[in-house]
Short mmCIF file of N, CA and C in Angstrom, two decimals:
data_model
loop_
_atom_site.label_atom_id
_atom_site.label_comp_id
_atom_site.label_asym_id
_atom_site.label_seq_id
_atom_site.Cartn_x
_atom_site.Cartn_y
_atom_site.Cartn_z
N UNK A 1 75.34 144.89 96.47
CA UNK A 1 75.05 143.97 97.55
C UNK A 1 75.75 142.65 97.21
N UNK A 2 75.98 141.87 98.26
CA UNK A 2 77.13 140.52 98.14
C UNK A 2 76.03 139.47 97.89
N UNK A 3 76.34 138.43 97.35
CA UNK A 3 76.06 137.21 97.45
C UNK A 3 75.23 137.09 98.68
N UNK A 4 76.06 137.24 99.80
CA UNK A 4 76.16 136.87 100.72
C UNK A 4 74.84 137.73 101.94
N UNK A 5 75.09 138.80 101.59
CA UNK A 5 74.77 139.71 101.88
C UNK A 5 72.84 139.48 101.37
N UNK A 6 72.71 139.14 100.24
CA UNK A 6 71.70 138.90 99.91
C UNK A 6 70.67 137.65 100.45
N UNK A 7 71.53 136.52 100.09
CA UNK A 7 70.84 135.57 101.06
C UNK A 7 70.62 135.90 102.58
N UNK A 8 71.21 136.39 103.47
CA UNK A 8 70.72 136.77 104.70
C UNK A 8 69.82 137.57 104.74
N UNK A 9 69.71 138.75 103.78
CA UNK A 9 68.50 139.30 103.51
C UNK A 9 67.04 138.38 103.26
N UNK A 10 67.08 137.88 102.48
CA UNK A 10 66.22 136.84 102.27
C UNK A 10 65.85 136.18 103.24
N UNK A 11 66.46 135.39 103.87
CA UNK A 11 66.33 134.16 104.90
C UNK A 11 65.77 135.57 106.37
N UNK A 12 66.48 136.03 106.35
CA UNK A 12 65.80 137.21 107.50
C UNK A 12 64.13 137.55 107.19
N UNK A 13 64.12 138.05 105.68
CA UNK A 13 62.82 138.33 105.41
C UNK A 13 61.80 137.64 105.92
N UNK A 14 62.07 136.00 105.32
CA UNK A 14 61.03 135.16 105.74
C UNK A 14 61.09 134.88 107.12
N UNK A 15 62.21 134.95 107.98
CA UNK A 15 62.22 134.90 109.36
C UNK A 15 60.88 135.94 110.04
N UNK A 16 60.89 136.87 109.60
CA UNK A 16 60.43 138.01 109.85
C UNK A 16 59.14 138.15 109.76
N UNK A 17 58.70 137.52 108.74
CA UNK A 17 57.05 137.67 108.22
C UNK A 17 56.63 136.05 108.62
N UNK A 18 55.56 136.28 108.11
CA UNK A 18 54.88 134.69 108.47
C UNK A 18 54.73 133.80 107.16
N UNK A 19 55.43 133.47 106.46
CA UNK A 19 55.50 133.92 104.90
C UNK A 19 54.87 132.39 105.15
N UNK A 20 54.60 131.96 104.13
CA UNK A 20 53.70 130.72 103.43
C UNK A 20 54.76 129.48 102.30
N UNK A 21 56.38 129.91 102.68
CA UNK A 21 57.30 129.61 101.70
C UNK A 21 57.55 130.27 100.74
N UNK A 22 58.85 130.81 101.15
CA UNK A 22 59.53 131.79 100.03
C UNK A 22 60.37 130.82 99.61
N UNK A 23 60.60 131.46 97.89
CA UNK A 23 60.77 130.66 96.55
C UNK A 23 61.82 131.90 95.62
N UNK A 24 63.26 131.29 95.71
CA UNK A 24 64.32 132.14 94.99
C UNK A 24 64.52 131.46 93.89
N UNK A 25 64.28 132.09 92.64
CA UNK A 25 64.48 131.36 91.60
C UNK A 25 66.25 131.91 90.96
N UNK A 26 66.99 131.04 90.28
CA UNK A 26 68.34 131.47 90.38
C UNK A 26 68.10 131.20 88.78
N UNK A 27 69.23 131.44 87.98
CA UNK A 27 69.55 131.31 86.12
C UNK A 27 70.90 131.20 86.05
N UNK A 28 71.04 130.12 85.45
CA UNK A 28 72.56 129.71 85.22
C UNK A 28 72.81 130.76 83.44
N UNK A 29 73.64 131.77 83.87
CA UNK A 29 73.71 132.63 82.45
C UNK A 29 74.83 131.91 81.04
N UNK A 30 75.36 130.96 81.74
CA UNK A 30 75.78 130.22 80.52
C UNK A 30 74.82 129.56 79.50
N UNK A 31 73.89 128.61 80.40
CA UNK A 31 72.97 127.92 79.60
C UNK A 31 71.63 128.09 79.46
N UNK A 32 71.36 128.93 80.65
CA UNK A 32 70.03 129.38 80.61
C UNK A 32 68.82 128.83 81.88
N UNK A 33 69.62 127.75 82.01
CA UNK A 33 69.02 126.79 83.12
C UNK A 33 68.65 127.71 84.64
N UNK A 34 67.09 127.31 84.83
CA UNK A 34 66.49 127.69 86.00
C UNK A 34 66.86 126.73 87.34
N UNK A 35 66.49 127.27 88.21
CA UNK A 35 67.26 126.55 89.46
C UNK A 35 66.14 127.06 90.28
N UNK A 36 65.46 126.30 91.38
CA UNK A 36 64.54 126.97 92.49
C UNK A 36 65.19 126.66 93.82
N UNK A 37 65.32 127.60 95.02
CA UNK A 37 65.07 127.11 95.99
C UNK A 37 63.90 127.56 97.04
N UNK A 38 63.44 126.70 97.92
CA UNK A 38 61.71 126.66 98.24
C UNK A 38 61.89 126.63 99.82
N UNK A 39 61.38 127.59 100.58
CA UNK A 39 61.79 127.24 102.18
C UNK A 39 60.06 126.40 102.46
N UNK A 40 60.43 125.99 103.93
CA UNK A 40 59.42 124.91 104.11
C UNK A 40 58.16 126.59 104.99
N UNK A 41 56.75 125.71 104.54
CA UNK A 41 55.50 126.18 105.08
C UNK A 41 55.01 126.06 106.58
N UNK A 42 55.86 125.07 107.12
CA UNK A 42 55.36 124.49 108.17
C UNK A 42 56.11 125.02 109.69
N UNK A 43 57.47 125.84 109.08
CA UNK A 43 58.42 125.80 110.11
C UNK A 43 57.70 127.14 111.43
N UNK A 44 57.81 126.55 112.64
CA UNK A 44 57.21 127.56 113.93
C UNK A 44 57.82 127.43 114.88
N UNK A 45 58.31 128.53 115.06
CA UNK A 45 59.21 128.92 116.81
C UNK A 45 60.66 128.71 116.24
N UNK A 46 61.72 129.57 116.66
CA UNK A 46 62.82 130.09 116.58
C UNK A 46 63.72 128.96 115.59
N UNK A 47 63.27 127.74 116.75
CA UNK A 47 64.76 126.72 116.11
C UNK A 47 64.05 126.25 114.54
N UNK A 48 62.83 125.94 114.84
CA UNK A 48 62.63 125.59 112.61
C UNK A 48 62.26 126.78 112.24
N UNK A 49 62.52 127.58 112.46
CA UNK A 49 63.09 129.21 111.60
C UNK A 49 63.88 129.05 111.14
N UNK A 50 64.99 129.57 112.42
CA UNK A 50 66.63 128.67 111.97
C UNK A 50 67.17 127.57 110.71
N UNK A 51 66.40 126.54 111.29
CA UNK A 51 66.67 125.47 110.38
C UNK A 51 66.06 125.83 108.94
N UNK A 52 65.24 126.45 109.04
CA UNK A 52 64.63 126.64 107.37
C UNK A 52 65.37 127.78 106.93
N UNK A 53 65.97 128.87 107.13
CA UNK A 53 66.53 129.39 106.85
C UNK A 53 68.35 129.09 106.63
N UNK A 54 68.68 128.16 107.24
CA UNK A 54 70.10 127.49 107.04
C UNK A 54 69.61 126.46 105.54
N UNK A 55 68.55 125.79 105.40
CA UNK A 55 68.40 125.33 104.52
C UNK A 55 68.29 126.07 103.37
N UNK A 56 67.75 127.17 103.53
CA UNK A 56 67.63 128.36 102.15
C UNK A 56 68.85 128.78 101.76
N UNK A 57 69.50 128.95 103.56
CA UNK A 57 70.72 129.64 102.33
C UNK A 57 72.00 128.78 101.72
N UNK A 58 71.70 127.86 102.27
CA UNK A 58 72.63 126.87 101.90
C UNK A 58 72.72 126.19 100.10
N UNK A 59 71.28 126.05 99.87
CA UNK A 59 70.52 125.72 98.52
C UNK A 59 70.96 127.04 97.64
N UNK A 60 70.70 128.38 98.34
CA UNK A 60 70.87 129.50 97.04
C UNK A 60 72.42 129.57 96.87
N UNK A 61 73.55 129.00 97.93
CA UNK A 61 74.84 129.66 97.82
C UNK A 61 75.42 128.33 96.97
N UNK A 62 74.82 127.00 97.04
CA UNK A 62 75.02 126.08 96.49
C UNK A 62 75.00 126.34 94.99
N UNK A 63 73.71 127.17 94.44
CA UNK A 63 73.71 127.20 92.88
C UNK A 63 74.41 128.48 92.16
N UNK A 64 74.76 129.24 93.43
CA UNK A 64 75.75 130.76 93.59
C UNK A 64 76.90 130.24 93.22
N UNK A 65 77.42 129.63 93.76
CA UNK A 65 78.94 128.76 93.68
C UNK A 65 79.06 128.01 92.67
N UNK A 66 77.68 127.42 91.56
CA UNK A 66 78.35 126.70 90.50
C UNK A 66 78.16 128.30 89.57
N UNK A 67 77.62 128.95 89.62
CA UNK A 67 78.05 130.13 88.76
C UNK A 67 76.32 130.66 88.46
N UNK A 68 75.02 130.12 89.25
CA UNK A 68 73.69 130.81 89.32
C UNK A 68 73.27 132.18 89.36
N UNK A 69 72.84 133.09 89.04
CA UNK A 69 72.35 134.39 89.65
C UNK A 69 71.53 134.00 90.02
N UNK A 70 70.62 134.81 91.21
CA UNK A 70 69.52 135.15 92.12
C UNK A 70 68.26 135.91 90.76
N UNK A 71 67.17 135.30 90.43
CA UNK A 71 66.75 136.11 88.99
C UNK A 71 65.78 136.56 90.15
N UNK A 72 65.00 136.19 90.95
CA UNK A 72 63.66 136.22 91.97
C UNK A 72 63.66 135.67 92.89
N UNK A 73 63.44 136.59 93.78
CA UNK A 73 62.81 136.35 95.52
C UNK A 73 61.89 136.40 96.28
N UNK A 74 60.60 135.23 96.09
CA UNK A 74 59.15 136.20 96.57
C UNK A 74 59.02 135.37 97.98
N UNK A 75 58.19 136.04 98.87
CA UNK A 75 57.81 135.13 100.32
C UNK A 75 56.41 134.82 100.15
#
């Protein structure tokens, strides 16, 4: 599965359920360093779906791109 491919998975998930804030924890494998990203609790009706989910995936591809793995994905 892609990068890419994964975060839309994700961001769909929580689209999908009524989740309470889903929380992707990422690991930088050079140094060891943890990284979180946290979608918001509050978001209701299509467009702050949207928006919380552009914010998720934007945050996980952000720490993807300095060289992060995806370690955990819970909703």
């Amino acid at each position: 599965m892609t990068k890419g491919m994964m975060v839309s998975l994700l961001a769909a998930a929580c689209a999908l359920s009524a989740c309470g804030g889903p929380v992707v924890t990422l690991k930088n494998p050079q140094n060891g360093e943890l990284a979180s990203c946290k979608g918001g609790t509050t978001a209701t009706g299509m467009t702050s779906e949207r928006v919380a989910e552009d914010l998720m995936t934007r945050c996980v591809d952000g720490y993807t791109q300095r060289g992060y793995e995806v370690v955990t994905a819970t909703n």
